[in-house]
PDB file of C-alpha atoms in Angstrom:
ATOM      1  CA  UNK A1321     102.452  34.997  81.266  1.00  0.00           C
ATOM      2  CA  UNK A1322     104.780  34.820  78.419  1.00  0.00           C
ATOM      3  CA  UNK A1323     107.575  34.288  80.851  1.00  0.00           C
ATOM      4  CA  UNK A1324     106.403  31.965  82.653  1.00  0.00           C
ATOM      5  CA  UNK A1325     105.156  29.784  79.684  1.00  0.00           C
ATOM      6  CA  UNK A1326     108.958  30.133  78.458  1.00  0.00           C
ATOM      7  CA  UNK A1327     109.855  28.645  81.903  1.00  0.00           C
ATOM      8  CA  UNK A1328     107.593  26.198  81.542  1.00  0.00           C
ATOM      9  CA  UNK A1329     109.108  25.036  78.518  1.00  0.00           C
ATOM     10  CA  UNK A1330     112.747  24.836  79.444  1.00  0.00           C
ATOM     11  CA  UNK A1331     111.429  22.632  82.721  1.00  0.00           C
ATOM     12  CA  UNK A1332     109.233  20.375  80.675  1.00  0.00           C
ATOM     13  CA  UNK A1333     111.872  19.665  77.620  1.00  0.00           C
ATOM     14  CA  UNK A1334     114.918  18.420  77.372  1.00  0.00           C
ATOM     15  CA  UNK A1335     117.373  18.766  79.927  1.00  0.00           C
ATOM     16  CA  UNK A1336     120.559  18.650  78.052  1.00  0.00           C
ATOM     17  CA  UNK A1337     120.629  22.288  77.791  1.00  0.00           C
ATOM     18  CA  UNK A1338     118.998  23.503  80.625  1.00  0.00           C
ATOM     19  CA  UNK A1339     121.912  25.796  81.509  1.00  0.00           C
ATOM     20  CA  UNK A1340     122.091  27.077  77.951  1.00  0.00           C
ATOM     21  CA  UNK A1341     118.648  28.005  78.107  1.00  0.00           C
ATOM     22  CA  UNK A1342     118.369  29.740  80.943  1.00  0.00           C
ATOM     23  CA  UNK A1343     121.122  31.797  80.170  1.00  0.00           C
ATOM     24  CA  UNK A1344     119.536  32.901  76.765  1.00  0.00           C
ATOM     25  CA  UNK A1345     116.393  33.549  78.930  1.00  0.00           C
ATOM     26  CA  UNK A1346     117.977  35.700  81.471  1.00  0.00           C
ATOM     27  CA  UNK A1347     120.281  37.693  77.903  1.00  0.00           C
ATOM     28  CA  UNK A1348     116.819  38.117  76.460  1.00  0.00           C
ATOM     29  CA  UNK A1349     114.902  39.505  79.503  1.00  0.00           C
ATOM     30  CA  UNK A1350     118.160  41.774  80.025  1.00  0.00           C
ATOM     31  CA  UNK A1351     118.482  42.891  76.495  1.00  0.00           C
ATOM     32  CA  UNK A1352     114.162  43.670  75.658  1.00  0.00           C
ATOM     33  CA  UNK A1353     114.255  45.662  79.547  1.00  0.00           C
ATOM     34  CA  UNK A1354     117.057  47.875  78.543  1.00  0.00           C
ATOM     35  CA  UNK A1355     115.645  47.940  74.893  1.00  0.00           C
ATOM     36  CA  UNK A1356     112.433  49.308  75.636  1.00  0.00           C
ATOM     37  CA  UNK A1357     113.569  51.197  79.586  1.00  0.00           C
ATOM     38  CA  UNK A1358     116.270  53.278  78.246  1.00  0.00           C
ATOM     39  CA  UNK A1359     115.253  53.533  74.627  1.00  0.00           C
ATOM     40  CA  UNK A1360     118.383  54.360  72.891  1.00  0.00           C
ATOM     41  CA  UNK A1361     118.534  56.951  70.571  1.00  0.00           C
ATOM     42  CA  UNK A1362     118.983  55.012  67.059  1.00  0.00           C
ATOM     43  CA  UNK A1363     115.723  54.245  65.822  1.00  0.00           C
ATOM     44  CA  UNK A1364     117.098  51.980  63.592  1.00  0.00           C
ATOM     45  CA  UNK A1365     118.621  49.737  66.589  1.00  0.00           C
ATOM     46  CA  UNK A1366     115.052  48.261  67.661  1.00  0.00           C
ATOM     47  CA  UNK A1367     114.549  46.722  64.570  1.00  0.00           C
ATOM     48  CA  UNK A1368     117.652  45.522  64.503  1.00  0.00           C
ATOM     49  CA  UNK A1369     117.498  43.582  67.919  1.00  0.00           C
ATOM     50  CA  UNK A1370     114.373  42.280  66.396  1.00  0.00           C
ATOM     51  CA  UNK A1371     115.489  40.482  63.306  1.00  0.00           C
ATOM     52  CA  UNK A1372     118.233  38.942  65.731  1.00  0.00           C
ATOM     53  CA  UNK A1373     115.969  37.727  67.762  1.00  0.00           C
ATOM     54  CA  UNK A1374     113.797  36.112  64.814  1.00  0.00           C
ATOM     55  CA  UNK A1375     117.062  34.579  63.628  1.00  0.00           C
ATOM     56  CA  UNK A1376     118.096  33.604  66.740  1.00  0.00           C
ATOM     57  CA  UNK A1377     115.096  31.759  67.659  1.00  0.00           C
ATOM     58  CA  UNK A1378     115.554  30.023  64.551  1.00  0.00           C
ATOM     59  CA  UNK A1379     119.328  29.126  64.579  1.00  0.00           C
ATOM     60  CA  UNK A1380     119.829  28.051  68.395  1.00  0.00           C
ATOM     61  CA  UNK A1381     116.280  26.093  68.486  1.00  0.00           C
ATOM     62  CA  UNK A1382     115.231  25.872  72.158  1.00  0.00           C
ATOM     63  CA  UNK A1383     117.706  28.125  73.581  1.00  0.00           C
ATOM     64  CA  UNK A1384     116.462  30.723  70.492  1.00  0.00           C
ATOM     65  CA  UNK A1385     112.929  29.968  72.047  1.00  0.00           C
ATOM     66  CA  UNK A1386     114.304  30.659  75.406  1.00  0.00           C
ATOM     67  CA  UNK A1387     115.846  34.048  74.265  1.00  0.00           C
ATOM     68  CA  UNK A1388     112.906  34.716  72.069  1.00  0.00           C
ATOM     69  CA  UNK A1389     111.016  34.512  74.971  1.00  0.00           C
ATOM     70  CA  UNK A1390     112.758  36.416  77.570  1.00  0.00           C
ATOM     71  CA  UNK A1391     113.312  39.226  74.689  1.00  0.00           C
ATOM     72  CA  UNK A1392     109.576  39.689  74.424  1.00  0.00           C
ATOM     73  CA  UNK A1393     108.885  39.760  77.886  1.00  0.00           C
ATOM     74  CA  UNK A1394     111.989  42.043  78.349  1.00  0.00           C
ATOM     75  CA  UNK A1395     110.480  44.463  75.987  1.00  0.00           C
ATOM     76  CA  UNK A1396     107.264  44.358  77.870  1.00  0.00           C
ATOM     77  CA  UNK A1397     108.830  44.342  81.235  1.00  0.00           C
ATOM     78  CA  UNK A1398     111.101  47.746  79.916  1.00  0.00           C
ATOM     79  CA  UNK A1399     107.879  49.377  78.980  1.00  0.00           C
ATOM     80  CA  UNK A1400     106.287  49.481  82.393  1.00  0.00           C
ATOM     81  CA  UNK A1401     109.230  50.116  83.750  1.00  0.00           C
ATOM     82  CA  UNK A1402     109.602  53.134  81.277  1.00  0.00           C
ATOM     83  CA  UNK A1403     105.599  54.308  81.807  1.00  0.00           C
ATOM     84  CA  UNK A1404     106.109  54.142  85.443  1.00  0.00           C
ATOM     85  CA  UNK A1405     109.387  56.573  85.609  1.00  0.00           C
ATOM     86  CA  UNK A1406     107.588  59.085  83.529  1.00  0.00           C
ATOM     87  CA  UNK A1407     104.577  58.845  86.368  1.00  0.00           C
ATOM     88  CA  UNK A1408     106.923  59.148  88.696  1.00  0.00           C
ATOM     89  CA  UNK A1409     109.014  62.396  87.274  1.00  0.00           C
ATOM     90  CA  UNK A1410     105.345  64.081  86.079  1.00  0.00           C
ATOM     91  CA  UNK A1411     104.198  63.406  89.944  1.00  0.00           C
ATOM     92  CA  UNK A1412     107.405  64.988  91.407  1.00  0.00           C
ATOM     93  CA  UNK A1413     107.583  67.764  88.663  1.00  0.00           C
ATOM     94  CA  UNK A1414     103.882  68.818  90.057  1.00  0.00           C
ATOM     95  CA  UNK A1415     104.691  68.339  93.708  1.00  0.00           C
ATOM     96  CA  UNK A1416     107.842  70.946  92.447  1.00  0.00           C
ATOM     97  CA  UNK A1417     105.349  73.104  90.894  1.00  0.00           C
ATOM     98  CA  UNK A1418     103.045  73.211  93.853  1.00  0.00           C
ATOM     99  CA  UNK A1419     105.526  73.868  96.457  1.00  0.00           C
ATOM    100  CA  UNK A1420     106.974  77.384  94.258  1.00  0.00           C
ATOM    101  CA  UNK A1421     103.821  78.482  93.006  1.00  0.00           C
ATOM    102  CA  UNK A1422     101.914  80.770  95.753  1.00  0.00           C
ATOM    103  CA  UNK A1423      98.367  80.206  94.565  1.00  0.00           C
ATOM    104  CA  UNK A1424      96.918  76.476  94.566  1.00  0.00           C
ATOM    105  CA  UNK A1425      93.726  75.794  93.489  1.00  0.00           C
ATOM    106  CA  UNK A1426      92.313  71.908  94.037  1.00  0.00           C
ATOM    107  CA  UNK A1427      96.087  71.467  94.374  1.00  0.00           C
ATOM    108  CA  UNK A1428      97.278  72.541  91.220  1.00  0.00           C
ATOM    109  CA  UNK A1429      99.959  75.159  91.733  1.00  0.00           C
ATOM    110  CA  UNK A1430     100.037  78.330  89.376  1.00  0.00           C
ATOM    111  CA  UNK A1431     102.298  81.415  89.104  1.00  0.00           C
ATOM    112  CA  UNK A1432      99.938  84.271  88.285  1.00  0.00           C
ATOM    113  CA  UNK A1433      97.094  85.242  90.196  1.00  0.00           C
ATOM    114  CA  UNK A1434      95.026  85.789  86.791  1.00  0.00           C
ATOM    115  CA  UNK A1435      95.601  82.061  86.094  1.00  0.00           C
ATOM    116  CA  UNK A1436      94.647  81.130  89.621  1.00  0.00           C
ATOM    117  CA  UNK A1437      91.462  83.342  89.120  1.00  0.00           C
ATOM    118  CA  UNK A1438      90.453  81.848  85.815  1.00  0.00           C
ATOM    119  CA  UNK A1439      91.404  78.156  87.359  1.00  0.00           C
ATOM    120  CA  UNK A1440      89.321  79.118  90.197  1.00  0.00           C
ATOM    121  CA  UNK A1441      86.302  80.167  88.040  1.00  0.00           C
ATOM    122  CA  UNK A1442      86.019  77.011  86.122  1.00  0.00           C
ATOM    123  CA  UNK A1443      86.309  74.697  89.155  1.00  0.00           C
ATOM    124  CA  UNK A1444      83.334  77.085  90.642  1.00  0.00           C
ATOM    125  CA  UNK A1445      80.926  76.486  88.196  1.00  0.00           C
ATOM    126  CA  UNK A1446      81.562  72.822  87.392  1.00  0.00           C
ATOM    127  CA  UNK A1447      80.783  72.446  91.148  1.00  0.00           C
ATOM    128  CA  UNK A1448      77.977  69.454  90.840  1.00  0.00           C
ATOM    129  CA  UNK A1449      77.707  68.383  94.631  1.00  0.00           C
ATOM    130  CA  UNK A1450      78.787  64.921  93.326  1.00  0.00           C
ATOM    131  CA  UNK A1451      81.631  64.151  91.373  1.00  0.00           C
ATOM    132  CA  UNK A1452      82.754  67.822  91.581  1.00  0.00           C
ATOM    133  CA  UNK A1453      81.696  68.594  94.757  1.00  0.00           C
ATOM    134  CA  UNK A1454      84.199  70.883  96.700  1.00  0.00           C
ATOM    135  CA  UNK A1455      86.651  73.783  95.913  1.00  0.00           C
ATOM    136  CA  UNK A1456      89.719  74.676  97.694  1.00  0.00           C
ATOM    137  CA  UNK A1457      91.923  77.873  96.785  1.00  0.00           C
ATOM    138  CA  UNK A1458      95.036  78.765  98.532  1.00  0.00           C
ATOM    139  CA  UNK A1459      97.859  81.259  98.796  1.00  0.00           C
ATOM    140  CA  UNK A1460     100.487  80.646 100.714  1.00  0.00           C
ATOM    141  CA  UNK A1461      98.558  79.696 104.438  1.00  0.00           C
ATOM    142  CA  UNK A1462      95.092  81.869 103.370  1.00  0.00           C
ATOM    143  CA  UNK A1463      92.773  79.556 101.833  1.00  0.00           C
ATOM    144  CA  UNK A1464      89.369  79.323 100.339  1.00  0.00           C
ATOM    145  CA  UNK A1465      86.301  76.637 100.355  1.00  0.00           C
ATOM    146  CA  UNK A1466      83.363  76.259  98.517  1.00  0.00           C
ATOM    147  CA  UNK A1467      81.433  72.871  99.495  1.00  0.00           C
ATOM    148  CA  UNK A1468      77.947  72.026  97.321  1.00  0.00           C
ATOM    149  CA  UNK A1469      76.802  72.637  93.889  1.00  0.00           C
ATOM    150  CA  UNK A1470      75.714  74.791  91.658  1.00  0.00           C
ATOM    151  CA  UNK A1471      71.832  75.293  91.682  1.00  0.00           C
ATOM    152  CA  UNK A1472      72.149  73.311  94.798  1.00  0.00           C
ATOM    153  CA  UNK A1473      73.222  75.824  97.284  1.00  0.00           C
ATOM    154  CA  UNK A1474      76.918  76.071  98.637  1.00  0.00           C
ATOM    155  CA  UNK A1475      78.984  76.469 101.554  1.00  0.00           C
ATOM    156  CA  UNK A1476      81.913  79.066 101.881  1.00  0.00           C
ATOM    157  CA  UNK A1477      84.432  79.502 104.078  1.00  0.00           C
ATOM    158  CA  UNK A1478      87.634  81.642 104.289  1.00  0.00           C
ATOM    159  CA  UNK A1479      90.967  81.739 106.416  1.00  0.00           C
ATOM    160  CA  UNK A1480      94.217  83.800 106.325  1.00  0.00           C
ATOM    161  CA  UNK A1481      95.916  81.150 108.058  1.00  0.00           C
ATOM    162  CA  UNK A1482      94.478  77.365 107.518  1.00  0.00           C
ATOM    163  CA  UNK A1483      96.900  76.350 110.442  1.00  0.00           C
ATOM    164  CA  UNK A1484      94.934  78.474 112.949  1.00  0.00           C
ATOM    165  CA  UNK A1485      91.532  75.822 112.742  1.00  0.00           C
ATOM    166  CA  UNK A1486      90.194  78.257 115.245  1.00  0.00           C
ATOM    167  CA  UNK A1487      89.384  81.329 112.760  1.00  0.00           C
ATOM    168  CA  UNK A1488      88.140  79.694 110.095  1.00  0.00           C
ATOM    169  CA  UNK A1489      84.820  82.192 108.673  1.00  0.00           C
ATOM    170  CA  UNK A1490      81.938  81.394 107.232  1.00  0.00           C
ATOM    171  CA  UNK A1491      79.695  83.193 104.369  1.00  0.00           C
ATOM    172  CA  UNK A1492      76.054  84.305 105.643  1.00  0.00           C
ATOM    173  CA  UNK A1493      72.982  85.575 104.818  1.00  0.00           C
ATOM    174  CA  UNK A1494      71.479  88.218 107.513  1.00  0.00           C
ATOM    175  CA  UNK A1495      68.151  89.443 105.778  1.00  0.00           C
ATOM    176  CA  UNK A1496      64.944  87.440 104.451  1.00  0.00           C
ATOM    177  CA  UNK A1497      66.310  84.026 105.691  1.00  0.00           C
ATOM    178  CA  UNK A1498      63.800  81.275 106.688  1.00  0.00           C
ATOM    179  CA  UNK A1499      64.912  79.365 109.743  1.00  0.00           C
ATOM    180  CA  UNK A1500      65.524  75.910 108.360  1.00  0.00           C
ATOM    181  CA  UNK A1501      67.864  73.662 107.268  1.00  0.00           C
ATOM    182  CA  UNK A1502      69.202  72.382 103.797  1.00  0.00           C
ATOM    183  CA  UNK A1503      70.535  69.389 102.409  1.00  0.00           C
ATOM    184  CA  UNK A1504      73.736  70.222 100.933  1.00  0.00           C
ATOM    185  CA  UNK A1505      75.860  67.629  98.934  1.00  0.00           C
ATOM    186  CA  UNK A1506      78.975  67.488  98.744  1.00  0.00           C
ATOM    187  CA  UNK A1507      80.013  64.328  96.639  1.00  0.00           C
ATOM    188  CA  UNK A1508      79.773  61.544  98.735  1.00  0.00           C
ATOM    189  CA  UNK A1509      79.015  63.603 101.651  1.00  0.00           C
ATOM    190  CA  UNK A1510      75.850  65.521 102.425  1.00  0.00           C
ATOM    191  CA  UNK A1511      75.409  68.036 105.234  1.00  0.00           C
ATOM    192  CA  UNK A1512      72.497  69.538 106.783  1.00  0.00           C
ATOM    193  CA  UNK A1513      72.986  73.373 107.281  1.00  0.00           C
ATOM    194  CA  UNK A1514      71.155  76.276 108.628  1.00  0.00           C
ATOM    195  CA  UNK A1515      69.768  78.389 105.289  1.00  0.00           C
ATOM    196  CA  UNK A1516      71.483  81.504 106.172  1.00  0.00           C
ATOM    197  CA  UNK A1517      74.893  79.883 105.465  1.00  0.00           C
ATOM    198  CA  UNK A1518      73.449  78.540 101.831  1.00  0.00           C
ATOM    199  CA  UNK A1519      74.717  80.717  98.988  1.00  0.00           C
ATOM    200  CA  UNK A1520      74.086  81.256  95.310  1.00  0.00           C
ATOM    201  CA  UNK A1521      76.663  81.194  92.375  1.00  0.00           C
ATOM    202  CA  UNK A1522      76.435  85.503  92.430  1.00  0.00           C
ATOM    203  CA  UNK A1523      77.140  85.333  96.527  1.00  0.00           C
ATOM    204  CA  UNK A1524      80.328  82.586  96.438  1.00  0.00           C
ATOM    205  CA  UNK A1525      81.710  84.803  92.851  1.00  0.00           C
ATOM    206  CA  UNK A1526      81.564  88.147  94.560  1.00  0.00           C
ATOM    207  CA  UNK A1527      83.203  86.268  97.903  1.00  0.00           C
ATOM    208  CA  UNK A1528      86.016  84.685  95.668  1.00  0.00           C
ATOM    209  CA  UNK A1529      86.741  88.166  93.863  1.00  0.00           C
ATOM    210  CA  UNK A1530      87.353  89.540  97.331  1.00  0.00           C
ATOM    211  CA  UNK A1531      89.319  86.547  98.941  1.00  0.00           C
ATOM    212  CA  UNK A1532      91.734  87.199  95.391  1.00  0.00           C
ATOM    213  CA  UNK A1533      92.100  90.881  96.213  1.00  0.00           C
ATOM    214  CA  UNK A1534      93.147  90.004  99.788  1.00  0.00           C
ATOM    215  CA  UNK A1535      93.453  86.818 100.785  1.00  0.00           C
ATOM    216  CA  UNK A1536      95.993  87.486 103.622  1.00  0.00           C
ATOM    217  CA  UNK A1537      93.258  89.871 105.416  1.00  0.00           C
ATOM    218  CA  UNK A1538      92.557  88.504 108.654  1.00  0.00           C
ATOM    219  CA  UNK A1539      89.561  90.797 109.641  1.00  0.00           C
ATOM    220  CA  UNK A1540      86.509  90.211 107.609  1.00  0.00           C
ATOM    221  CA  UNK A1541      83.299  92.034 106.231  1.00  0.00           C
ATOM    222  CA  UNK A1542      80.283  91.679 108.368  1.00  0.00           C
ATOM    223  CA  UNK A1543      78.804  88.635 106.338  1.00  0.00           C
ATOM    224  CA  UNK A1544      81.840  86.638 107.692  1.00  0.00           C
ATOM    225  CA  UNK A1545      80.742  85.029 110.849  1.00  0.00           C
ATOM    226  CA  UNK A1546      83.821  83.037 112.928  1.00  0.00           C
ATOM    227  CA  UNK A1547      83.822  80.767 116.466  1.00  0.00           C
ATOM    228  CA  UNK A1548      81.951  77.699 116.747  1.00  0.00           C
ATOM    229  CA  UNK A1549      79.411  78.340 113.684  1.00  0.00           C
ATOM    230  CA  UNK A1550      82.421  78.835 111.257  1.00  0.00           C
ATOM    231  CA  UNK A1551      84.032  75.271 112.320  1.00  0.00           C
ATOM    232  CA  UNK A1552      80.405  73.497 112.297  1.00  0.00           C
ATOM    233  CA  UNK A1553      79.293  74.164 109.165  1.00  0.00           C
ATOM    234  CA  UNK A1554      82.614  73.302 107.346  1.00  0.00           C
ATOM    235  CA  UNK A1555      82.229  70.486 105.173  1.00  0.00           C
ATOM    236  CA  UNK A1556      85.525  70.095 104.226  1.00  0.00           C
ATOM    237  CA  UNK A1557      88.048  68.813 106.466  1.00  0.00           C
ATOM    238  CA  UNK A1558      91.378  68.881 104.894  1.00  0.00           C
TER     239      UNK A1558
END
């Protein structure tokens, strides 16, 4: 807005100067950008541009306004530009992280398994079935869902290779189960599954334990059922 006002200005006024005015824009725009991008190392340098400016606004009279006004936008310009590079380095530094690190958990990579287990517990039990909805651990190709909520009931489901979508496993109940289904949600999701597949917090902790002792294992207990029930009751799809 600033800029454009300062545009504004040089078209509306006088046109004796036009050129000189623009070209104090344009030094002003070019000087606040690599002011506040690059942000030099002498502290003492900021104020000093500063003060120039002030003077020069004063001095030159519309081409000072002119520069005055492309410093400020500069500077403003050279922050976002500044804001967004750190973004973008934080992003890739994480994408880095995640790519060496063998455990993920709601893709965030970490080196030890004891920080992927304590990672892992905290997402569990902040599981809501709205905001917080799903949990996804990995290592390497094995990974681990939990889809639901605490209190709510939950899905799990465990494979030693995600890229096989054919042996996926799910967690189930084989003794005192009433044949019904329950409404699970999942944030904005909700799925209706058969009760034997609807776990407590105890059930989906002692399952996660034993996915983090061996999550490569590719043959699984008896209360891991695979095929066509395994793939149905999966809420999550990535």
């Amino acid at each position: 807005m600033l800029l454009s006002a300062t545009i504004a200005v040089i078209l509306v006024g006088p046109q004796d100067h036009v050129s000189q005015e623009v070209v104090a824009l344009l030094a002003g725009l070019a000087v606040g950008v690599w002011l506040l991008r690059f942000s030099p190392p002498w502290r003492w340098l900021a104020m000093l541009v500063l003060v120039l400016s002030l003077v020069l606004c004063l001095v030159l009279g519309p081409a000072g306004i002119a520069w005055f006004g492309g410093f400020i936008s500069g500077t403003q310009a050279g922050l976002a530009w500044q804001h967004a590079s750190k973004r973008g380095k934080s992003a890739k530094q994480a994408r880095e992280t995640a790519k060496k690190a063998e455990w993920l958990v709601d893709g965030r990579g970490l080196s030890t398994v004891a920080e992927a287990q304590e990672a892992a517990g905290v997402a569990l039990h902040s599981l809501d079935g709205k905001s917080r909805g799903r949990l996804v651990v990995e290592y390497r190709s094995a990974r681990f869902e939990v889809a639901g909520g605490v209190g709510l009931g939950m899905v799990c489901h465990r494979n030693a290779d995600a890229t096989n979508e054919g042996s996926w496993a799910v967690l189930v109940r084989s003794a005192g189960v009433a044949d019904e289904s329950v409404e699970v949600p999942m944030g904005n999701a909700t799925g209706f599954i058969p009760s034997r597949f609807i776990h407590d917090l105890d059930s989906i902790e002692a399952a996660l334990a034993d996915f983090f002792r061996n999550p490569k294992a590719s043959s699984f207990r008896p209360e891991w059922v695979t095929g066509s029930e395994a793939e149905a009751t999966r809420l999550t799809t990535h």
